[in-house]
Structures are given as structure tokens and as C-alpha cells.
mmCIF file of C-alpha atoms in Angstrom:
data_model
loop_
_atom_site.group_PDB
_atom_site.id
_atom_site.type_symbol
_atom_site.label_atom_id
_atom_site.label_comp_id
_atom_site.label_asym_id
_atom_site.label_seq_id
_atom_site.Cartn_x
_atom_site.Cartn_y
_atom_site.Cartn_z
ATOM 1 C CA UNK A 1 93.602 -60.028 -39.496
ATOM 2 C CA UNK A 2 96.981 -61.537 -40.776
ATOM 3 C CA UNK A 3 97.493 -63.740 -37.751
ATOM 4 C CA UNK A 4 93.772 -65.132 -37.459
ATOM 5 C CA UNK A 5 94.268 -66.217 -41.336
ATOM 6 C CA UNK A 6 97.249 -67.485 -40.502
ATOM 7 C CA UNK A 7 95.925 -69.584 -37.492
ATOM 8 C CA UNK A 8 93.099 -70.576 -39.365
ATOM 9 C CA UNK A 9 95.375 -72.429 -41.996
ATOM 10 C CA UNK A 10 97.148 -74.125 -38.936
ATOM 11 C CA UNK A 11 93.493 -75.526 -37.821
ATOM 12 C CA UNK A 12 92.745 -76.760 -41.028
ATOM 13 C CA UNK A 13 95.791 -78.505 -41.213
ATOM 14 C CA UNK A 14 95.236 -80.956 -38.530
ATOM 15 C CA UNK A 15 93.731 -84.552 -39.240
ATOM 16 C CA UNK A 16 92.795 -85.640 -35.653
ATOM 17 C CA UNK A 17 89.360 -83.910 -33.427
ATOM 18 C CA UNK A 18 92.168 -83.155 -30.263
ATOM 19 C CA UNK A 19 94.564 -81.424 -32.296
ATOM 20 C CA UNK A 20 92.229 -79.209 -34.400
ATOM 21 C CA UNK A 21 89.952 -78.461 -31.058
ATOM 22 C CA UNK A 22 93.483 -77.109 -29.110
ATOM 23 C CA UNK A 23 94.591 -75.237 -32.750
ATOM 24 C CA UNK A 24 90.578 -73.730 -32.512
ATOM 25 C CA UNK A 25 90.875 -72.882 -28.736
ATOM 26 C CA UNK A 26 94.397 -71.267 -29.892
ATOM 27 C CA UNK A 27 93.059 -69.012 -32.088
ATOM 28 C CA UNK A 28 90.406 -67.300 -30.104
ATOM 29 C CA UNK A 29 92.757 -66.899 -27.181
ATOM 30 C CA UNK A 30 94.411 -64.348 -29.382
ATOM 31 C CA UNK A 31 91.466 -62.049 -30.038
ATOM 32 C CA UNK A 32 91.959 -59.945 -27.060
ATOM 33 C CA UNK A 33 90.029 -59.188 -24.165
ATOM 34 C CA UNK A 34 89.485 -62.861 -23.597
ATOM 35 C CA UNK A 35 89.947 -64.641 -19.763
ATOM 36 C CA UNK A 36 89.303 -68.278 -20.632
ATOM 37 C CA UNK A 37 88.177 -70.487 -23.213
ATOM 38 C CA UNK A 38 87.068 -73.860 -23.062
ATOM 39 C CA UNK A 39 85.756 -76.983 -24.912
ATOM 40 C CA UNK A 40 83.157 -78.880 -22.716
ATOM 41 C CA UNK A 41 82.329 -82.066 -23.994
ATOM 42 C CA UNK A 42 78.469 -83.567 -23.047
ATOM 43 C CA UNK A 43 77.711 -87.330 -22.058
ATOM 44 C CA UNK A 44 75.171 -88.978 -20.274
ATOM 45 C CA UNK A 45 75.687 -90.357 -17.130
ATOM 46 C CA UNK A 46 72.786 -92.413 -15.453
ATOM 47 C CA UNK A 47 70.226 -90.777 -17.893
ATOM 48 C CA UNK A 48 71.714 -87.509 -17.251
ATOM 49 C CA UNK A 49 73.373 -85.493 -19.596
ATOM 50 C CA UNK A 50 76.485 -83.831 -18.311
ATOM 51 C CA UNK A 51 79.496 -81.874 -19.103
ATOM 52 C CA UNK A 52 82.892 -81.888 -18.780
ATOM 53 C CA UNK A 53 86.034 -78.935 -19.832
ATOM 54 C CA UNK A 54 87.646 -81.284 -22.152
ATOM 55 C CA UNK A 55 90.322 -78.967 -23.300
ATOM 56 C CA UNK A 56 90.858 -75.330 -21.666
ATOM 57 C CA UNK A 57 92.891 -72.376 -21.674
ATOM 58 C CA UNK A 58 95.719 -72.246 -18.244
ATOM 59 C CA UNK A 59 98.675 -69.647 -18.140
ATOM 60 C CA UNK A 60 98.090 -68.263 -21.825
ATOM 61 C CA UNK A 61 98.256 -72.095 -22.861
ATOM 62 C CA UNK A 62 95.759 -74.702 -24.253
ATOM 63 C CA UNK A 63 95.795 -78.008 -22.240
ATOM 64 C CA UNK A 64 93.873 -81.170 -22.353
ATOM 65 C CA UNK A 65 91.986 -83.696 -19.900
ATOM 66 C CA UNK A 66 93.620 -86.963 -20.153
ATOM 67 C CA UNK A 67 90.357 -88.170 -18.345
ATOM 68 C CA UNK A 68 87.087 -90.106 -19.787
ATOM 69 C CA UNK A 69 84.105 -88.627 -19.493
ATOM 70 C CA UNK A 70 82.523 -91.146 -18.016
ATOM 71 C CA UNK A 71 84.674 -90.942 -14.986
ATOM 72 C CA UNK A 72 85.975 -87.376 -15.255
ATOM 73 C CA UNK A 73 85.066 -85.922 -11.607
ATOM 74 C CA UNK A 74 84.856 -82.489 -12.996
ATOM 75 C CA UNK A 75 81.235 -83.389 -15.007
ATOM 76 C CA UNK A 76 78.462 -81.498 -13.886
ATOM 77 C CA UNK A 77 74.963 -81.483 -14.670
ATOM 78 C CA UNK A 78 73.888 -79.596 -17.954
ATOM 79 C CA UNK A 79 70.635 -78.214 -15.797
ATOM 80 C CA UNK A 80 73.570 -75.972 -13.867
ATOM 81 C CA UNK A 81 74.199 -73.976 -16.999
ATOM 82 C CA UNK A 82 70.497 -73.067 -17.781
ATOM 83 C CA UNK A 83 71.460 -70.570 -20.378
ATOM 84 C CA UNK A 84 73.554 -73.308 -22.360
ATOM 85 C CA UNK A 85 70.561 -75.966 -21.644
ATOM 86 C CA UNK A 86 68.184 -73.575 -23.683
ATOM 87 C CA UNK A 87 70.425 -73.779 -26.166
ATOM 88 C CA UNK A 88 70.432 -76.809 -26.417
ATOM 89 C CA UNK A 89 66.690 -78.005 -26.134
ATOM 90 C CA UNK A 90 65.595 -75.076 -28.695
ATOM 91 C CA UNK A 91 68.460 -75.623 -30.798
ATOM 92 C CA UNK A 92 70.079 -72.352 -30.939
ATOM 93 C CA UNK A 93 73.338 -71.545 -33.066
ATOM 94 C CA UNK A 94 74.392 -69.482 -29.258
ATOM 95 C CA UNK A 95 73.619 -68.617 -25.666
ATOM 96 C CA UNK A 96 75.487 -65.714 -23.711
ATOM 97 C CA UNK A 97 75.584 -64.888 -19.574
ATOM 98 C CA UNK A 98 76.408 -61.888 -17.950
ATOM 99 C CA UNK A 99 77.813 -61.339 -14.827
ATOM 100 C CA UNK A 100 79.849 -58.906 -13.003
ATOM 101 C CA UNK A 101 83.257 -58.427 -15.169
ATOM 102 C CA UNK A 102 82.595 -61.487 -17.025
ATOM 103 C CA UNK A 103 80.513 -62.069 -20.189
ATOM 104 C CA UNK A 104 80.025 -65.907 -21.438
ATOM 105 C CA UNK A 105 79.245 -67.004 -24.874
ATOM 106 C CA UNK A 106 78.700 -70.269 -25.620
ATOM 107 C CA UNK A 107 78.952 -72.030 -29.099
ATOM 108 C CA UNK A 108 77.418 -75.745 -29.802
ATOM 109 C CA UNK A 109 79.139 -77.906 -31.874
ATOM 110 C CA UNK A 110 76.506 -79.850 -33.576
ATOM 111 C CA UNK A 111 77.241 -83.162 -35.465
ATOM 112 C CA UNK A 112 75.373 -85.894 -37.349
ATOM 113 C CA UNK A 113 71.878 -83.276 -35.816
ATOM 114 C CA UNK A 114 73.641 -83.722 -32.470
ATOM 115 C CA UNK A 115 75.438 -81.298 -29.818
ATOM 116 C CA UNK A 116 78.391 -83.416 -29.042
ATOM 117 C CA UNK A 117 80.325 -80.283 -27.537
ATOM 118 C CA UNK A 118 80.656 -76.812 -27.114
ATOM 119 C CA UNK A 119 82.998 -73.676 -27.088
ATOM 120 C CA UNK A 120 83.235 -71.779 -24.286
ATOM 121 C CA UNK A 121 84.334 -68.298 -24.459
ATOM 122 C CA UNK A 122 84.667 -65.653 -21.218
ATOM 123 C CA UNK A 123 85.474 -62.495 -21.948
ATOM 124 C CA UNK A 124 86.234 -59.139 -19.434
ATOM 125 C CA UNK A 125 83.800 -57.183 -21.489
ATOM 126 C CA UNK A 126 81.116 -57.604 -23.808
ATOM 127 C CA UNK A 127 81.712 -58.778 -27.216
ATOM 128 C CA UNK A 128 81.578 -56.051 -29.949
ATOM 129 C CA UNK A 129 79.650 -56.604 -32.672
ATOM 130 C CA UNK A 130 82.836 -57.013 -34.960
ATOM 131 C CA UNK A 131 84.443 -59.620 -31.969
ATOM 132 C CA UNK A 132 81.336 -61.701 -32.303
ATOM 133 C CA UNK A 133 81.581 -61.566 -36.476
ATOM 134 C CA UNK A 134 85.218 -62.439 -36.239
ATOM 135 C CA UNK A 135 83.989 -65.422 -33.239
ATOM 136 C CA UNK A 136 81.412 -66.671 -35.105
ATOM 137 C CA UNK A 137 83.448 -66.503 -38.413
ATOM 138 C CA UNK A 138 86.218 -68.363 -37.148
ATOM 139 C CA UNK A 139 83.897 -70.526 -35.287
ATOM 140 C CA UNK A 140 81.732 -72.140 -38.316
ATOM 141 C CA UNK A 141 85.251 -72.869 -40.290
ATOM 142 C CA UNK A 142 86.413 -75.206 -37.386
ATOM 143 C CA UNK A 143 83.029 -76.764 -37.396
ATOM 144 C CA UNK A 144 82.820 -77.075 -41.306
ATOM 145 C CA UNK A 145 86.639 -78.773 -41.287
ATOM 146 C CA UNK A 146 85.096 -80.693 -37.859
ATOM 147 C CA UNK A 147 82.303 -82.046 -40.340
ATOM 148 C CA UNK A 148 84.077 -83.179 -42.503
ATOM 149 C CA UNK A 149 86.422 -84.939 -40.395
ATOM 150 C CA UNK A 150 83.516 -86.875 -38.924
ATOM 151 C CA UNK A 151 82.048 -87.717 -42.361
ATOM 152 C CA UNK A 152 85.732 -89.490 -43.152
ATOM 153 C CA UNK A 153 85.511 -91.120 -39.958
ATOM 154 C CA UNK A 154 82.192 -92.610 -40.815
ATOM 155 C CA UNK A 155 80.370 -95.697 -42.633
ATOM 156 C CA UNK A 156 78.861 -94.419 -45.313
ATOM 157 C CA UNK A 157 75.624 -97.140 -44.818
ATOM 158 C CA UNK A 158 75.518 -97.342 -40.944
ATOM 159 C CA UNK A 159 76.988 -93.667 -39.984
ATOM 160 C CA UNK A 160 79.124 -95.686 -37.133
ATOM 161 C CA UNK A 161 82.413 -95.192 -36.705
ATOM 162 C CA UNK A 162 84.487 -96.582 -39.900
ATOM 163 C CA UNK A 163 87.719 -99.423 -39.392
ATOM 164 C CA UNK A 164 90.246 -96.963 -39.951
ATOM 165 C CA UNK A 165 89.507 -95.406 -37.202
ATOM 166 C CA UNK A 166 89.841 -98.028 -34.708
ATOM 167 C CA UNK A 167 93.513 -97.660 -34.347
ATOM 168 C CA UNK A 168 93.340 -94.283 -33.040
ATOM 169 C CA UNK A 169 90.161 -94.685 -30.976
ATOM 170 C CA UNK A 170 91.574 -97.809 -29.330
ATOM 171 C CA UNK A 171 94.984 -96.118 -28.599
ATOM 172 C CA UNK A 172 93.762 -93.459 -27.135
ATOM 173 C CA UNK A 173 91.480 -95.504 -24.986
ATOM 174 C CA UNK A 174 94.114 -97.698 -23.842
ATOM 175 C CA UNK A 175 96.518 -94.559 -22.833
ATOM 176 C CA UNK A 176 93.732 -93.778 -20.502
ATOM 177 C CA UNK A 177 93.404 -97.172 -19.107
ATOM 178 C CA UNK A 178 93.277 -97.029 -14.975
ATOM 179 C CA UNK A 179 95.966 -98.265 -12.589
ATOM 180 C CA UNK A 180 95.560 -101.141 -11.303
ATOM 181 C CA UNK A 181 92.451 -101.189 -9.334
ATOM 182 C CA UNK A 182 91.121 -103.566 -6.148
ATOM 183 C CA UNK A 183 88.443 -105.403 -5.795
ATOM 184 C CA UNK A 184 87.075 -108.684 -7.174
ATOM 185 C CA UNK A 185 85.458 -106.919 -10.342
ATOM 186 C CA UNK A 186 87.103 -103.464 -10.909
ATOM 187 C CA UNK A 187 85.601 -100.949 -13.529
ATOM 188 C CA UNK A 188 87.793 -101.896 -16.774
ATOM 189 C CA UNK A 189 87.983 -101.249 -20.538
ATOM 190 C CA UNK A 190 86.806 -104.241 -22.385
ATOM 191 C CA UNK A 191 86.957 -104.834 -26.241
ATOM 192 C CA UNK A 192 83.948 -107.243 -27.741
ATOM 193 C CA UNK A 193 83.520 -107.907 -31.761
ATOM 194 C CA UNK A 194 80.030 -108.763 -32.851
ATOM 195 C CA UNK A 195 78.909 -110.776 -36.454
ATOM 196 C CA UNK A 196 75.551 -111.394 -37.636
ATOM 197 C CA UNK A 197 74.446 -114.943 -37.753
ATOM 198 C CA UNK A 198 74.306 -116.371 -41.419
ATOM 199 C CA UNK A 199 74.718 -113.315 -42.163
ATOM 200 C CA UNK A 200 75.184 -114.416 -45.997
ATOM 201 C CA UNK A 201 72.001 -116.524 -46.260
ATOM 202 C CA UNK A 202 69.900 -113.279 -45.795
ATOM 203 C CA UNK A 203 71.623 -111.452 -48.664
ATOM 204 C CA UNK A 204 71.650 -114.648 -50.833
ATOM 205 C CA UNK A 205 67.487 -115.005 -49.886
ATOM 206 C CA UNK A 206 66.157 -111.423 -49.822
ATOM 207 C CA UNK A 207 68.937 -109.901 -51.692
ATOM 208 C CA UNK A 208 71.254 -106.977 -50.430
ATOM 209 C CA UNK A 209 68.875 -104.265 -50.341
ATOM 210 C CA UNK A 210 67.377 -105.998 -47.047
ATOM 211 C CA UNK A 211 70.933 -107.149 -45.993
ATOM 212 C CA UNK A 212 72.127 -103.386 -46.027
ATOM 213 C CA UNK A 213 68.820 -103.011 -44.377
ATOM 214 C CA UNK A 214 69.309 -105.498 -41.588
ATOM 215 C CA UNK A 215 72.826 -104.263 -40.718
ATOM 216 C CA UNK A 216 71.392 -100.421 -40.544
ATOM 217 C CA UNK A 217 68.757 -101.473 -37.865
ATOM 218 C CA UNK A 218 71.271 -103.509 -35.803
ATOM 219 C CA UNK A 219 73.668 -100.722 -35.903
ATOM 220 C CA UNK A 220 70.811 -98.752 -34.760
ATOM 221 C CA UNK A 221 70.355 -101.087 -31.860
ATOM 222 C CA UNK A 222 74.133 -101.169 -30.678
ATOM 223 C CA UNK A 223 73.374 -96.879 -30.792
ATOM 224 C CA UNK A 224 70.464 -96.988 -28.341
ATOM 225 C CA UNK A 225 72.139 -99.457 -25.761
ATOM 226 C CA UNK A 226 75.141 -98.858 -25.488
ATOM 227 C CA UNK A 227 76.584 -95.182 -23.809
ATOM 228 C CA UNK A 228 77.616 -92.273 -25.165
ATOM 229 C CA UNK A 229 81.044 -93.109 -23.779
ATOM 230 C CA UNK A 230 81.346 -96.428 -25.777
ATOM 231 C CA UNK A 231 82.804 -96.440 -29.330
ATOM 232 C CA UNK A 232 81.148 -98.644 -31.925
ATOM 233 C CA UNK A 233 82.530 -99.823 -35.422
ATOM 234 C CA UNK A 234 81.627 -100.780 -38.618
ATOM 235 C CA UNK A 235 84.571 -103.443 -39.595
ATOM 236 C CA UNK A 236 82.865 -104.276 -42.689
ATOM 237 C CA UNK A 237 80.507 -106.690 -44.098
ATOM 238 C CA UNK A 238 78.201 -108.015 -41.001
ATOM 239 C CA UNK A 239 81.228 -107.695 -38.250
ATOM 240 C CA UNK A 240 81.236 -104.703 -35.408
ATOM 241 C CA UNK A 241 83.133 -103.734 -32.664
ATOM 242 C CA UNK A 242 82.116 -101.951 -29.537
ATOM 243 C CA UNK A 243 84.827 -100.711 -26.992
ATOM 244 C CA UNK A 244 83.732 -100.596 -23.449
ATOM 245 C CA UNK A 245 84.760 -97.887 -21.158
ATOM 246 C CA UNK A 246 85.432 -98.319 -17.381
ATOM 247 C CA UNK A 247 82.698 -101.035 -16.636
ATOM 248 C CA UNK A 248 82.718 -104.155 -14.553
ATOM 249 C CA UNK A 249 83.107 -107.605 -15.957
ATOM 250 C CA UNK A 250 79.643 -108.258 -14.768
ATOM 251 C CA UNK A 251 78.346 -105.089 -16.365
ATOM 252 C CA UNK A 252 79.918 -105.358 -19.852
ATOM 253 C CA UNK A 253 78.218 -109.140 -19.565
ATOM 254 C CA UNK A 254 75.024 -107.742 -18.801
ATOM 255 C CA UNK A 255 75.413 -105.176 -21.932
ATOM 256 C CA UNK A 256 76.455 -107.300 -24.250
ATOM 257 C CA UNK A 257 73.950 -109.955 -22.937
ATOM 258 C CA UNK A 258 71.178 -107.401 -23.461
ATOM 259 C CA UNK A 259 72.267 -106.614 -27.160
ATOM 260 C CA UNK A 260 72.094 -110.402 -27.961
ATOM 261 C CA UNK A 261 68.366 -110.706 -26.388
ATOM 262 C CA UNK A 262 67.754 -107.665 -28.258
ATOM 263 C CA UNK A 263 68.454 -108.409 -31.513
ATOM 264 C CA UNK A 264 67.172 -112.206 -31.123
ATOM 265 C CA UNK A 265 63.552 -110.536 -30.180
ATOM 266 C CA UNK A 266 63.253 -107.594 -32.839
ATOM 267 C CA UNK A 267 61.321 -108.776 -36.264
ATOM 268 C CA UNK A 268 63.198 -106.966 -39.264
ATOM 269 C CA UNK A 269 61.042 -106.331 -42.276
ATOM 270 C CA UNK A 270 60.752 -109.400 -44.251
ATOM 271 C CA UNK A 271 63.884 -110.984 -43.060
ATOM 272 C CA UNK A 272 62.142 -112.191 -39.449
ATOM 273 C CA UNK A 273 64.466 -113.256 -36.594
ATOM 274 C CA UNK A 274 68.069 -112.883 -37.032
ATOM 275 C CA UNK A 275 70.640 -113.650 -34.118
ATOM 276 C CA UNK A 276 74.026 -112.303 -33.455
ATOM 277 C CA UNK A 277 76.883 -113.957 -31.795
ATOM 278 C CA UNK A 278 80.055 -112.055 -29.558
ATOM 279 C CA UNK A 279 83.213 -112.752 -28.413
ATOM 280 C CA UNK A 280 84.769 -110.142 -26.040
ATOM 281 C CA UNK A 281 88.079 -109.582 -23.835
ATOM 282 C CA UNK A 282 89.878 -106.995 -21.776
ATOM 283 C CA UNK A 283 91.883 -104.314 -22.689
ATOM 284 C CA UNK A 284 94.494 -103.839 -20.230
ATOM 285 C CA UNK A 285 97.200 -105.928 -21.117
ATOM 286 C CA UNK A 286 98.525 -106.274 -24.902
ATOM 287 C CA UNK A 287 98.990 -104.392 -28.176
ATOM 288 C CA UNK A 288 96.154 -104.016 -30.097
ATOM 289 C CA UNK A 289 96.531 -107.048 -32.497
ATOM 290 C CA UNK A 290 96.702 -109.265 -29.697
ATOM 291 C CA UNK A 291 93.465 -107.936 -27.750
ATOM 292 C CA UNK A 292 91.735 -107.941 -31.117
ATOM 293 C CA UNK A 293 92.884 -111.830 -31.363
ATOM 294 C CA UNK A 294 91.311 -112.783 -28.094
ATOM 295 C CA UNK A 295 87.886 -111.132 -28.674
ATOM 296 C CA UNK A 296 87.807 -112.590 -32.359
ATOM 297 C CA UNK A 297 89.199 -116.247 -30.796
ATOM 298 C CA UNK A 298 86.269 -115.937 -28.949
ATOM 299 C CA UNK A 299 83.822 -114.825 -31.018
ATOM 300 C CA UNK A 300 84.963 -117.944 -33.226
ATOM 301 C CA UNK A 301 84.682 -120.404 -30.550
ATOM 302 C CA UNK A 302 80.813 -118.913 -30.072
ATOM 303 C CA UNK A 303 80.142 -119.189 -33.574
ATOM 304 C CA UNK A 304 81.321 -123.134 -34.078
ATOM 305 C CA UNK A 305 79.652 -123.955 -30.403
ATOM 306 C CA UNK A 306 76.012 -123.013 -31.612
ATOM 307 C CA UNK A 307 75.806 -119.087 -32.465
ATOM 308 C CA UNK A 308 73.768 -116.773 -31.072
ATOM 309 C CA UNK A 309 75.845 -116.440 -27.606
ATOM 310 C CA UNK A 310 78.179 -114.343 -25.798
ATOM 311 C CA UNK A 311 81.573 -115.909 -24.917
ATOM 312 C CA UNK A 312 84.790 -114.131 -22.773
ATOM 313 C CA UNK A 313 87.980 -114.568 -23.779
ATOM 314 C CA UNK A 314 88.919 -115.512 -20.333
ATOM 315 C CA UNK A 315 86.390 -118.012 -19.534
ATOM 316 C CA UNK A 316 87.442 -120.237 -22.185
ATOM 317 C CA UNK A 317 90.930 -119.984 -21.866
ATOM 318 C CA UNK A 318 90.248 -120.967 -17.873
ATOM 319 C CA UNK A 319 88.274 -123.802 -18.766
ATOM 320 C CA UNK A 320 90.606 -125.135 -21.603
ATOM 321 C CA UNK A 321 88.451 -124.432 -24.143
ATOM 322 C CA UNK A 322 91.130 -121.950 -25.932
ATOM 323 C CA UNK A 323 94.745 -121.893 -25.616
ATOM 324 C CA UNK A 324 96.577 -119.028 -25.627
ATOM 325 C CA UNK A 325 98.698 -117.460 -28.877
ATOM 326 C CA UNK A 326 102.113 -116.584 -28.763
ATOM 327 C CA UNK A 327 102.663 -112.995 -29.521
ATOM 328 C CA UNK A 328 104.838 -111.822 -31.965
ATOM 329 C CA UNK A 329 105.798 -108.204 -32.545
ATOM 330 C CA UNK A 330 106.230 -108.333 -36.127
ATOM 331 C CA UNK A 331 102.573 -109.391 -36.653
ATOM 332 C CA UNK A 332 100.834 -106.254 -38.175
ATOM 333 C CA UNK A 333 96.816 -105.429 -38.117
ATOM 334 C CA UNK A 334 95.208 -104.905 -41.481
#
């Protein structure tokens, strides 16, 4: 029991998902008896939801996928694992197979009332009913301590992800970015910061309790279309940010396009029409100040030229509209 408390304090020492997931996987590696465990992570994919091993066990060591999901070639359908799918759907805390000299239990990690990954555990026999108290014990701590990682992660009003977070979210996403690729529009990762039209006017008119409101149903909106995949912020006051991942130019157009239409056409309760306006660039080349620059040059340059469109960071710089920043290294992001 010693060395289970002891690897339980190492897990709850960690302040990144990764890093407490690996200490998790870790731990139940050493409880004997045990072939392979692994973390499978769900997305959707063209209405689909699918899974991928997102950290496993190889050689008696824990290693990770530097993939994304989205273009991880090791997804497969949830529908393959109908025992896990079950699970799912009825909301169970666990699902188990059976087969010939292997016995599967499965563990959902449920956040914010959502299965956003589970464990994976294959044994060579049958789990005991003391393994599976010891499992499940050590089990609900890393989800507790994963809880409340995602609560300090979080905007308190709109539940997105908070600004603090965007440093590690957008570093991570850039050490993933692709090689080059070819072709005339290659899938990229593409940054794009959003603000709410006179944004002020509604709070100074209906008063904050409809602003808050407002920005908690257009929050709600950048939820339902955009992908599981994407990663949207809360930067405060009426500004977002939504990173991209692995889309074409003409795609994250069309998505950002469709968010603009979208929040032009919905009626919010007394307030009526609002619009948005977005400025957006690509991620492949810079540090993260400068990236953030271009997308916020260009949201500016959408905001003074009328509102309530989308502008790339590109396009105006081609057309002379912008003019390029020199970079300095000693500028910092706060």
C-alpha cells in the first residue's frame, strides 16, 4: 500500500492534464497482473465520435501521442468498442470485456457532465474484488484532482477556457504544427480573436446582468460550431479567442464566416441583434506575441472599417492595408 500512497502524492503534485494522466497511468501499471493501460481520448470527426490512445503503456513505460486528434490515424470509431459505447450513452461509472487471457475495464473520465476520455486497463486475469477497490480508489482521486484542474482552467461566467491558459494551449498546439505541406491551401493551424460589437453600449443600456447574459449565449454559440478539436477562450470582458486545428484557409473562412452570420441572426433576450467582428492569422511562423499581434491588427482594422466582418491578417497586409511590425524578443505577453 506504501508505494500506491506514495504515487498518489506524485499525481497530485502535477499542475498540467499530460503530466498527471502519465503519473495516473504510472500508478496502475504497478498493481500487478496488468498487460497495458491506456488513456483514449474521444472527438468527433465528421459527426462521428471517435477515439484515439492518447497516452499508453510500451516496455514497462508510459508514453505519449505527439499527434492531434483530429488527424491522429490511429482514431477509430466509438461503435467498435460496443461495451465502452454503453457506457457511455447510459452513463455508467464502468464497462468490462472478456476475452481469452485478457480482461478489459474501462473507466470514463467525465468533465463539465461530459466523457472527454477514458482509462483503459487490460489485465491477464480478472480483477479481484480488492484490485477493482484499489482501481477504482485510485481512479476517482485522479479524477477529483482532474476536476479541479479544469475548474482553474475555466471562466467562471462562460465555463470556456480562461486567459491563463492560452499560453500552454497555444504552445502545445504550435509544437504539433505540420511540416511543411503542398498544395495551394494546406490543412493549417490558424489563430482568430473575436469582440462583441459595442459591446459597452449594451451594458451601459440594459445593465450587466444582460451583458453577462449576452456573452454566455455567444460563448454558447462559438461551443456548438466550432469542433471538439478547437480551443476557445475567454480573454476577458467581450474579447475571445478560438484556435483552429489543421483546417484549410478556405475552411477556417467558412467557420469563422458562419459564427459571424450566426450571431448577426440570433435575437438575445431584450438586447435584440448584436454583431461581432474577427480578425484572424496563421500559426506557423512566430512566437506567440507576434501571432497574437497579427490576429488583433486585424481584428482592429475590421473594427475601424465598419464592424461586423471577418478580416485575415494576410489579406490586408497583401493589399497594403496593414504593414507589418517589427518583432522584438524582449516584448512580453500580459
Amino acid at each position: 500500500m506504501k508505494p500506491i500512497l506514495q504515487n498518489l502524492v506524485e499525481m497530485t503534485g502535477h499542475r498540467d492534464h499530460l503530466r498527471l494522466e502519465v503519473s495516473v497511468l504510472s500508478t496502475l501499471l504497478k498493481l500487478g497482473h496488468i498487460v497495458q493501460v491506456r488513456a483514449l481520448e474521444f472527438f468527433v470527426q465528421d459527426q462521428v465520435t471517435m477515439l484515439r490512445p492518447r497516452s499508453w503503456s510500451q516496455d514497462g513505460q508510459i508514453v505519449s501521442s505527439a499527434h492531434d486528434a483530429c488527424s491522429d490515424p490511429q482514431g477509430v470509431p466509438l461503435t467498435q468498442l460496443p461495451g465502452l459505447a454503453q457506457c457511455i450513452e447510459s452513463r455508467q461509472a464502468s464497462a468490462q470485456h472478456s476475452a481469452t487471457g485478457r480482461h478489459t475495464l474501462w473507466l470514463p473520465v467525465w468533465l463539465a457532465d461530459r466523457a472527454h476520455a477514458c482509462l483503459e486497463i487490460t489485465q491477464s486475469r480478472a480483477l479481484t474484488r480488492h484490485q477493482r477497490d484499489v482501481v477504482m480508489g485510485v481512479f476517482l482521486v485522479y479524477q477529483n484532482y482532474q476536476s479541479l484542474l479544469d475548474y482553474s482552467e475555466r471562466d467562471a461566467l462562460t465555463g470556456l477556457f480562461n486567459r491563463k491558459t492560452f499560453e500552454e494551449q497555444f504552445a502545445r498546439q504550435a509544437g504539433a504544427r505540420p511540416d511543411a505541406a503542398q498544395g495551394d491551401d494546406p490543412p493549417r493551424q490558424w489563430l482568430a480573436v473575436i469582440d462583441i460589437d459595442h459591446f459597452k453600449a449594451v451594458n451601459d443600456r440594459f445593465g450587466h446582468l444582460y451583458g453577462d447574459e449576452v456573452l454566455i449565449l455567444v460563448a454558447n454559440r462559438l461551443r456548438s460550431l466550432f469542433r471538439s478539436q478547437d480551443r476557445i477562450f475567454r480573454f476577458g470582458g467581450e474579447e475571445f479567442v478560438v484556435l483552429l486545428r489543421s483546417v484549410t484557409l478556405a475552411q477556417a473562412r467558412q467557420a469563422l464566416e458562419r459564427l459571424r452570420a450566426a450571431i448577426q441572426e440570433h435575437t438575445f433576450p431584450q438586447v435584440g441583434h448584436i454583431t461581432i467582428s474577427i480578425g484572424f492569422a496563421a500559426t506557423q511562423a512566430g512566437s506567440p506575441v507576434e501571432i497574437l499581434g497579427r490576429a488583433d491588427q486585424a481584428l482592429y482594422h475590421a473594427k475601424e472599417n465598419g464592424r461586423n466582418r471577418v478580416c485575415f491578417y494576410d489579406d490586408l497586409l497583401h493589399s497594403g492595408a496593414l504593414q507589418a511590425k517589427v518583432a522584438h524578443d524582449e516584448v512580453e505577453l500580459f
